[in-house]
Coordinates of C-alpha atoms in Angstrom, one line a residue:
Chain A
X1 CA -9.9 -23.3 50.7
X2 CA -6.3 -24.0 49.9
X3 CA -5.5 -25.9 46.6
X4 CA -2.4 -26.9 44.7
X5 CA -2.9 -25.8 41.1
X6 CA -0.3 -26.7 38.5
X7 CA 2.2 -27.1 41.3
X8 CA 1.5 -23.8 43.1
X9 CA -0.5 -23.2 46.2
X10 CA -3.6 -21.2 45.6
X11 CA -6.4 -19.8 47.8
X12 CA -9.8 -20.4 46.2
X13 CA -12.6 -18.1 47.2
X14 CA -15.4 -20.2 45.6
X15 CA -16.2 -23.9 45.8
X16 CA -16.3 -25.4 42.3
X17 CA -14.0 -25.9 39.3
X18 CA -15.9 -23.3 37.5
X19 CA -15.2 -20.9 40.4
X20 CA -11.5 -21.7 40.2
X21 CA -11.4 -21.3 36.4
X22 CA -13.2 -17.9 36.8
X23 CA -10.9 -16.8 39.6
X24 CA -7.9 -17.5 37.2
X25 CA -9.6 -15.5 34.5
X26 CA -9.6 -18.6 32.2
X27 CA -13.4 -18.9 31.7
X28 CA -14.2 -19.8 28.1
X29 CA -10.7 -21.1 27.4
X30 CA -10.1 -24.5 25.9
X31 CA -8.8 -26.3 28.9
X32 CA -8.7 -29.7 30.5
X33 CA -8.9 -30.1 34.3
X34 CA -7.7 -32.9 36.5
X35 CA -8.4 -33.1 40.2
X36 CA -6.2 -35.5 42.2
X37 CA -5.2 -37.1 38.8
X38 CA -8.7 -37.7 37.7
X39 CA -10.1 -35.9 34.7
X40 CA -13.2 -33.9 35.4
X41 CA -15.2 -33.4 32.2
X42 CA -16.1 -29.8 31.2
X43 CA -19.7 -30.5 31.6
X44 CA -19.2 -31.1 35.3
X45 CA -17.0 -28.1 36.1
X46 CA -20.0 -26.1 37.3
X47 CA -21.1 -28.7 39.8
X48 CA -17.9 -30.3 40.9
X49 CA -17.0 -29.2 44.4
X50 CA -13.4 -28.9 45.3
X51 CA -12.0 -29.7 48.7
X52 CA -9.2 -28.3 50.8
X53 CA -5.9 -29.9 49.8
X54 CA -7.0 -31.0 46.3
X55 CA -4.3 -31.1 43.7
X56 CA -5.6 -29.6 40.5
X57 CA -4.0 -29.6 37.0
X58 CA -5.1 -27.3 34.3
X59 CA -3.7 -27.9 30.8
X60 CA -4.1 -26.4 27.4
X61 CA -2.6 -26.9 23.9
X62 CA 0.6 -25.2 22.9
X63 CA 2.9 -25.5 20.0
X64 CA 4.7 -28.8 19.6
X65 CA 6.0 -31.4 17.2
Chain B
X1 CA -5.7 -38.2 -9.8
X2 CA -7.2 -39.2 -6.5
X3 CA -4.4 -40.3 -4.2
X4 CA -5.5 -39.9 -0.6
X5 CA -3.8 -40.7 2.7
X6 CA -6.2 -42.7 4.9
X7 CA -5.6 -42.8 8.6
X8 CA -8.1 -44.5 10.9
X9 CA -10.8 -44.2 8.2
X10 CA -10.3 -40.5 7.5
X11 CA -8.9 -39.3 4.3
X12 CA -6.4 -36.5 3.7
X13 CA -5.2 -35.0 0.5
X14 CA -1.9 -33.8 2.0
X15 CA 0.7 -36.2 3.0
X16 CA 2.6 -33.6 5.0
X17 CA 1.9 -33.6 8.7
X18 CA 3.4 -30.6 10.5
X19 CA 4.2 -29.5 14.1
X20 CA 3.4 -26.2 15.7
X21 CA 6.5 -25.8 17.9
X22 CA 9.4 -23.4 17.8
X23 CA 7.9 -20.7 15.5
X24 CA 8.6 -17.0 16.2
X25 CA 4.9 -16.3 17.0
X26 CA 1.4 -17.6 16.3
X27 CA 1.1 -15.5 13.1
X28 CA 4.2 -17.2 11.7
X29 CA 2.8 -20.6 12.8
X30 CA -0.4 -20.0 11.1
X31 CA 1.2 -18.7 7.9
X32 CA 3.7 -21.6 7.7
X33 CA 1.0 -24.2 8.3
X34 CA -1.4 -22.7 5.8
X35 CA 1.4 -22.6 3.2
X36 CA 2.4 -26.2 3.8
X37 CA -1.0 -27.4 2.9
X38 CA -0.9 -29.8 5.9
X39 CA -4.2 -31.0 7.2
X40 CA -2.9 -32.8 10.3
X41 CA -1.2 -30.6 12.8
X42 CA 0.5 -31.6 16.0
X43 CA 0.2 -29.8 19.3
X44 CA 1.6 -30.3 22.8
X45 CA -0.4 -30.4 26.0
X46 CA 1.1 -28.3 28.9
X47 CA 0.1 -26.7 32.1
X48 CA -1.7 -23.5 31.7
X49 CA 0.2 -20.6 33.1
X50 CA -1.6 -19.5 36.3
X51 CA -1.7 -15.8 36.9
X52 CA -0.8 -14.9 33.3
X53 CA -2.8 -12.2 31.6
X54 CA -6.2 -13.5 30.6
X55 CA -6.0 -12.3 27.0
X56 CA -2.8 -14.2 26.3
X57 CA -3.3 -15.7 22.8
X58 CA -4.1 -19.4 22.5
X59 CA -2.6 -21.6 19.7
X60 CA -6.0 -23.1 18.9
X61 CA -7.3 -19.6 18.1
X62 CA -4.8 -19.6 15.2
X63 CA -4.9 -23.2 14.3
X64 CA -8.6 -24.0 14.4
X65 CA -9.7 -27.5 15.2
X66 CA -12.6 -26.8 12.7
X67 CA -10.1 -26.5 9.9
X68 CA -7.3 -28.9 10.9
X69 CA -7.1 -32.3 12.4
X70 CA -5.4 -31.6 15.6
X71 CA -3.0 -34.3 16.6
X72 CA -2.1 -34.0 20.3
X73 CA 1.4 -35.3 20.9
X74 CA 2.8 -36.8 24.1
X75 CA 6.2 -35.2 23.5
X76 CA 8.0 -34.6 26.7
X77 CA 6.7 -37.8 28.3
X78 CA 9.3 -40.2 29.5
X79 CA 7.1 -43.0 30.8
X80 CA 4.0 -44.9 29.6
X81 CA 2.1 -43.6 32.6
X82 CA 2.8 -39.9 31.7
X83 CA 2.0 -40.5 28.0
X84 CA -1.4 -42.2 28.7
X85 CA -2.3 -39.4 31.1
X86 CA -1.4 -36.8 28.5
X87 CA -3.6 -38.4 25.9
X88 CA -6.5 -38.5 28.3
X89 CA -6.1 -34.8 29.0
X90 CA -5.9 -34.1 25.3
X91 CA -9.1 -36.1 24.6
X92 CA -10.9 -34.0 27.3
X93 CA -9.4 -30.8 25.9
X94 CA -10.5 -31.6 22.4
X95 CA -14.0 -32.7 23.2
X96 CA -13.5 -36.4 22.8
X97 CA -11.1 -36.3 19.9
X98 CA -9.3 -39.7 20.1
X99 CA -6.5 -39.5 17.4
X100 CA -3.2 -39.0 19.2
X101 CA 0.5 -39.1 18.5
X102 CA 2.2 -41.3 21.0
X103 CA 5.8 -40.5 21.7
X104 CA 7.5 -41.9 24.8
X105 CA 11.1 -40.7 25.1
X106 CA 14.1 -42.4 26.5
X107 CA 16.5 -39.6 27.4
X108 CA 17.0 -35.9 27.1
X109 CA 20.2 -36.1 25.0
X110 CA 18.8 -38.2 22.2
X111 CA 15.0 -38.0 22.6
X112 CA 15.2 -41.5 21.3
X113 CA 12.0 -43.4 21.8
X114 CA 11.7 -45.7 24.8
X115 CA 10.3 -48.8 23.1
X116 CA 9.3 -50.8 26.1
X117 CA 7.2 -47.8 27.4
X118 CA 5.9 -47.1 24.0
X119 CA 4.6 -50.6 23.6
X120 CA 3.0 -50.5 27.0
X121 CA 1.4 -47.1 26.4
X122 CA 0.1 -48.0 23.0
X123 CA -1.6 -51.1 24.4
X124 CA -3.3 -49.1 27.2
X125 CA -4.4 -46.3 24.8
X126 CA -5.8 -48.7 22.2
X127 CA -7.7 -50.6 24.9
X128 CA -9.1 -47.2 26.0
X129 CA -10.4 -46.5 22.5
X130 CA -7.7 -44.2 21.3
X131 CA -6.5 -44.2 17.7
X132 CA -2.7 -44.2 18.1
X133 CA -0.2 -42.9 15.6
X134 CA 3.0 -44.0 17.2
X135 CA 6.5 -42.6 17.0
X136 CA 9.1 -45.3 17.1
X137 CA 12.6 -46.2 16.0
X138 CA 13.4 -47.6 12.6
X139 CA 13.3 -51.2 13.8
X140 CA 11.1 -53.3 11.5
X141 CA 10.2 -55.8 14.1
X142 CA 9.0 -53.2 16.6
X143 CA 7.1 -51.4 13.8
X144 CA 5.3 -54.6 12.9
X145 CA 4.5 -55.3 16.6
X146 CA 3.0 -51.8 16.9
X147 CA 0.9 -52.3 13.8
X148 CA -0.3 -55.7 15.0
X149 CA -1.3 -54.2 18.3
X150 CA -3.7 -51.9 16.5
X151 CA -1.8 -48.6 16.0
X152 CA -3.4 -46.7 13.1
X153 CA -0.1 -45.4 11.8
X154 CA 3.5 -46.2 12.5
X155 CA 6.0 -43.3 12.5
X156 CA 9.6 -44.3 12.5
X157 CA 12.3 -41.7 12.9
X158 CA 14.5 -40.7 10.0
X159 CA 17.1 -39.5 12.5
X160 CA 16.9 -37.9 16.0
X161 CA 14.2 -35.3 16.7
X162 CA 15.3 -31.9 15.7
X163 CA 18.6 -33.1 14.3
X164 CA 17.9 -32.3 10.6
X165 CA 20.1 -35.2 9.6
X166 CA 17.6 -36.7 7.2
X167 CA 16.9 -40.4 6.8
X168 CA 20.0 -42.1 8.1
X169 CA 18.9 -45.7 7.5
X170 CA 16.7 -45.8 4.4
X171 CA 17.2 -49.6 4.3
X172 CA 15.4 -50.0 7.6
X173 CA 12.6 -47.7 6.5
X174 CA 12.3 -49.9 3.4
X175 CA 12.1 -53.1 5.5
X176 CA 9.3 -51.5 7.5
X177 CA 7.5 -50.5 4.3
X178 CA 7.7 -54.0 2.9
X179 CA 5.7 -55.5 5.8
X180 CA 3.4 -52.6 6.6
X181 CA -0.4 -52.5 6.0
X182 CA -1.0 -49.3 8.0
X183 CA 0.4 -45.9 6.9
X184 CA 4.2 -45.5 7.5
X185 CA 5.0 -41.9 8.2
X186 CA 8.6 -40.7 8.7
X187 CA 8.6 -38.7 11.8
X188 CA 11.7 -36.8 12.9
X189 CA 15.0 -36.0 11.3
X190 CA 13.9 -34.3 8.1
X191 CA 16.1 -31.3 7.6
X192 CA 15.3 -30.0 4.1
X193 CA 13.1 -30.7 1.1
X194 CA 15.2 -33.5 -0.4
X195 CA 14.9 -35.5 2.9
X196 CA 11.1 -35.3 2.6
X197 CA 11.2 -36.3 -1.1
X198 CA 13.4 -39.3 -0.4
X199 CA 10.9 -40.6 2.2
X200 CA 8.1 -40.3 -0.2
X201 CA 10.0 -41.7 -3.2
X202 CA 10.7 -44.8 -1.0
X203 CA 7.0 -45.3 -0.6
X204 CA 6.3 -43.8 2.8
X205 CA 2.7 -42.7 3.2
X206 CA 3.6 -39.3 4.7
X207 CA 6.2 -37.2 6.5
X208 CA 5.8 -35.5 9.9
X209 CA 8.1 -32.6 10.5
X210 CA 8.4 -29.4 12.6
X211 CA 12.0 -28.1 13.0
X212 CA 12.8 -28.3 9.3
X213 CA 10.2 -25.5 8.7
X214 CA 10.3 -23.7 12.0
X215 CA 14.0 -23.4 12.2
X216 CA 14.5 -22.5 8.5
X217 CA 15.7 -18.9 7.9
X218 CA 12.4 -18.4 6.1
X219 CA 9.9 -20.8 7.6
X220 CA 7.0 -19.9 5.3
X221 CA 9.2 -20.4 2.2
X222 CA 10.4 -23.7 3.6
X223 CA 6.8 -24.8 4.3
X224 CA 6.2 -24.2 0.6
X225 CA 9.3 -26.2 -0.4
X226 CA 8.1 -29.1 1.8
X227 CA 4.7 -29.1 0.3
X228 CA 6.3 -29.5 -3.2
X229 CA 8.9 -32.0 -2.0
X230 CA 6.2 -34.3 -0.6
X231 CA 4.1 -34.0 -3.7
X232 CA 7.1 -34.6 -6.0
X233 CA 8.4 -37.5 -4.0
X234 CA 4.9 -39.1 -4.0
X235 CA 4.5 -38.7 -7.7
X236 CA 8.0 -40.1 -8.3
X237 CA 7.1 -43.1 -6.2
X238 CA 3.8 -43.7 -8.0
X239 CA 5.6 -43.2 -11.4
X240 CA 8.2 -45.8 -10.5
X241 CA 11.8 -44.8 -11.0
X242 CA 14.1 -46.2 -13.7
X243 CA 16.6 -48.8 -12.7
X244 CA 20.0 -47.7 -11.6
X245 CA 22.8 -48.8 -14.0
X246 CA 26.5 -48.8 -13.6
X247 CA 27.2 -47.6 -17.1
X248 CA 25.8 -45.1 -19.6
X249 CA 22.8 -45.7 -21.8
X250 CA 22.4 -43.1 -24.6
X251 CA 19.2 -41.1 -24.7
X252 CA 19.6 -40.4 -28.4
X253 CA 19.9 -43.0 -31.2
X254 CA 23.5 -44.0 -31.8
X255 CA 23.0 -44.7 -35.6
X256 CA 22.3 -42.3 -38.4
X257 CA 25.0 -39.9 -37.3
X258 CA 26.5 -37.8 -40.2
X259 CA 30.1 -38.7 -40.6

């Protein structure tokens, strides 16, 4: 399926958020994920099924004041 | 002497809060922050780079949430909506951690706080259970309004973010302090150690800074200077300074001089 992830188009081979995170080689990272502007808790990443056209945001902590 | 800073029921022995932006690398970030003695450390929340190498280092591997109170900051948000969204992402990222620094900016040139959006965002966040430490201007009326709303700390600017101009209007900071019953933390504008000392001598509860350390020629040494400046300023405040006088008062007795 085709997703928009952090503003870029991406082809996902799997079906869940966990699949997406794995495809991006981000498994185990401290992340937060939004799908269509709704936060999906970490505990649900394994079971949450994404759909074609979903807009996903993946964020993490960086240096800042 | 026990003299702790209490924010939202948690106590801290350091009154220096420090940012993690603009350091050369994460090793320098870690060393500067360790040296500063700060216990509360701000971070920003940003999109993860997609397609980057998987072993790219992560800030929180260097600044551990087990050791520091991580204070997610909404820096870069120019609307209440964006700031609230950022805080919710941060709470998810940090496993339910609900202490946040709210900062809603007005424009790119000044990074001056947009107060109408700040008030709106603060209200929404507090209603959603967040503990809000709020960046604001040095307007005592706004500061009081934010406190009355339920912000756990009010953080007026000394001068513009990243300017290093120090505390430009100490009289306003003093007005804010006179009315405050939550911690008042000078946030933004501190350029060097004396600026931080001045804030503490006036009775501020803490100082939040980033550029003053990160942009010093020797950040780790400046972190050490800031630690001492905060402690010295705090002790001077607690000691109570002597009154200012227009004319001299001799320190030695004036009588009994051999003539």
